Amino acid sequence: MAENNYNAENIQVLEGMEAVRKRPAMYIGDTGERGYHHLVYEVVDNSIDEALAGYCTSVEVFINPDGSVTVQDDGRGIPVDMHPTQRRPAIEVVLTVLHAGGKFDGSNYKVSGGLHGVGVSCVNALSEWMKVEVRRGGKVHRMEFSRGQVTKPLEVVGECGGETGTKVTFFPDHTIFSCRAFKAEILCSRLRELAFLNKGVTIHFRDDEGDGSIEETFRYDGGIDEFVGYLNENKKPLSPVMHFEGSKEGVTGMVQAEISMQYVDSYSTIEQTYCNNIHTIEGGTHLSGFRRALTTTINKYGADNKLIKEKDSLTGDDMREGLTVVVSVKVPQPQFEGQTKTKLGNGEVEGIVSSIVSERLMTFFEENPAIAKTVIEKTLLAARAREAARAARESTRRKGVMDGLSLPGKLRDCSERDPAKTELYLVEGDSAGGSACKGRDRATQAILPLRGKVINVEKARIDRMLANNEIRTLITAIGCGFADEWDISKVRYHKIVIMTDADVDGAHIRTLLLTFFFRKMPELIEKGYVYLAQPPLYKVERRKKVEYVLTDADLTEKLLTLGLDDFEVKDGAGAALEPERAKLFLKLLAEIEATAKALEERGADAKELLSADAAAAGASASLVKKQFSSLSGYGYGPESWFSGDLPKLLDRVREHGRQGLSIMRFKGLGEMDAPELYDTTMNPEKRHMLKVGISDAMEADRMFSLLMGDEVEPRRKFIEDNALSVRNLDF
Ligand code: 28G
């Protein structure tokens, strides 16, 4: 009988693992980049749970040289004794039975949980292999799996004294995922967030894949207060960070809520909400509870202290202008609703959050009347600007600008009316606009030349924005209206392509346009309607054959390949490098050179574009020096024959590659004639375009504040810190 039960359970386990492998998307969302990284979060969540239970203080996450990931914690270690009913070690149950995570008894709910909260068993099912090591009871235990099935049963492999913890290493199954490698940046962004949300936990990350390891440690004893500080890093504070927390019995158990907020001198609002460490992008009851409390408290305090009069008629939006808030709740049995299942549904949470915030915020205002006054004055200004914007919109509507009835004269529209088939090119300057108009496919491609400077929306309220000609024209051409009247269903093109010169001015205009779309029409970006055209930088002719080259890196690659054809690079001992190694080495050199050049350009245009001071440019020299010394440590010692003259070596190989080529650099779109522009940049058959996406809205927000805001000091620091990837500044 017991034997039969065991078999029955075995079959269930196999079926469970098979179900995950058959429909992976049902369990982890998708099998692309997002799902791939989700595997790591799912494992890390187990460690975070162990930390929340009070038994784990540190979590290590490594990307290994072979592309696998290791997660290690110093918790109690997954139990290894026989499971009472399943007749196998508890650890095997945790790793092979779906949803075994924390549901052993009802009281001990799983607090932390990835978006799908499916547990490590799913990760196991979707891994080519997984190795688990547990330190517990003085022994080191090990077990191995492949695609969810045991390949090496549990065994004791050593002793560990009093040490305890769990270590999981896994390699995703590449027959299931389309993504091929973990990205440090993506993992770090989530690990940082987890460290903010779970104060005191140390999360250490290292990327050992590829050359040069990246290492970061996240630990925030200030928790979400520090999170708010991080989000506001590049903004001017108008209030200190205010922190409120409390807990109350809910329907399914104790609900804990933590709120941190700060007002800054900005016109946008950031509301980041979490339930059980899950980012609730669509909001929900915790967010509505917070908003309700903010509105009632400001209204009440303002009225009681005669700061707000009846006729001011403030809205919630007015009160949230310039506010950054993080709301984090822990709910025993969370219900997630909405399109992406990221909206908290548990009804009682609204009242719980609202009562905590109302009570504590009122006390804060009473104890800090000067801050309360600043906040309320800001709110009143927002209300006035909203009124002015409404009036401005009213008048533009009368002129027919908003409804698309009268399209702007500058727009060279296409004849096709189905937006799914049409493209709008936003082109910098008249001459490029002219070429684009002549070259385009009239049926599907519309051209809007932008003449004046686009306004920086980071620094302007709606009323001033609507007074800007370029912005009004843009709104009309796109067709969706604006602000309160925004309607994505009226969009006139499904591809809105920013086509600017590959120079500093072009980069500036592109950044201004992206800021506008990101802040004011984010749905266009979310829907994937915004693109960047990729005009070629070079025209290369070789024996009458014309080729267009997109980037400096591509040109270098081309020249080095040609140049190394019959050219030898020798090391200090006089031995010739293998051609592939020589090329890699020279490519590294070229990267450094490009960085130095980018820095020089930045330095030169700093006054105008970034208004950073000379220190940014000055930083370049020391950075490049650092890079060169790391290269000599790479095996090309100071005694080698090209010592100290690496740039010359690069030049020589490139010169060699250049022989017989004629290379022309386009200084702007205007230098291309109409057929050339069409062929290289607009022809759907041949062009390269980049789709603009917001993979990380939070980082994008910080970036825009940094680049477009008034604070010079953090921008200078950013340039220094990111000098080597400074080209990314252009987006
Ligand atoms: C490193 C990668 C991911 C984990 C633990 C610790 C326990 C545990 C994990 O229990 C469910 C519940 C109680 C038996 C719990 C240890 C209680 C006592 C644990 C991890 C079954 C599993 N001692 N640490 N699971 N228990 N870390 N990190 O997975 O009844 S998972």
Tab-separated table of N, CA, C and O in Angstrom, residues 178 343 657:
chain	number	residue	atom	x	y	z
A	178	SER	N	14.679	31.263	-25.166
A	178	SER	CA	15.307	31.884	-26.331
A	178	SER	C	16.457	32.774	-25.882
A	178	SER	O	17.357	33.072	-26.646
A	343	LYS	N	-1.821	43.843	-9.861
A	343	LYS	CA	-2.668	44.797	-9.158
A	343	LYS	C	-3.200	44.103	-7.912
A	343	LYS	O	-3.854	43.062	-8.017
A	657	GLY	N	44.541	48.535	-43.134
A	657	GLY	CA	43.222	48.072	-43.568
A	657	GLY	C	42.556	49.063	-44.508
A	657	GLY	O	41.759	48.708	-45.374
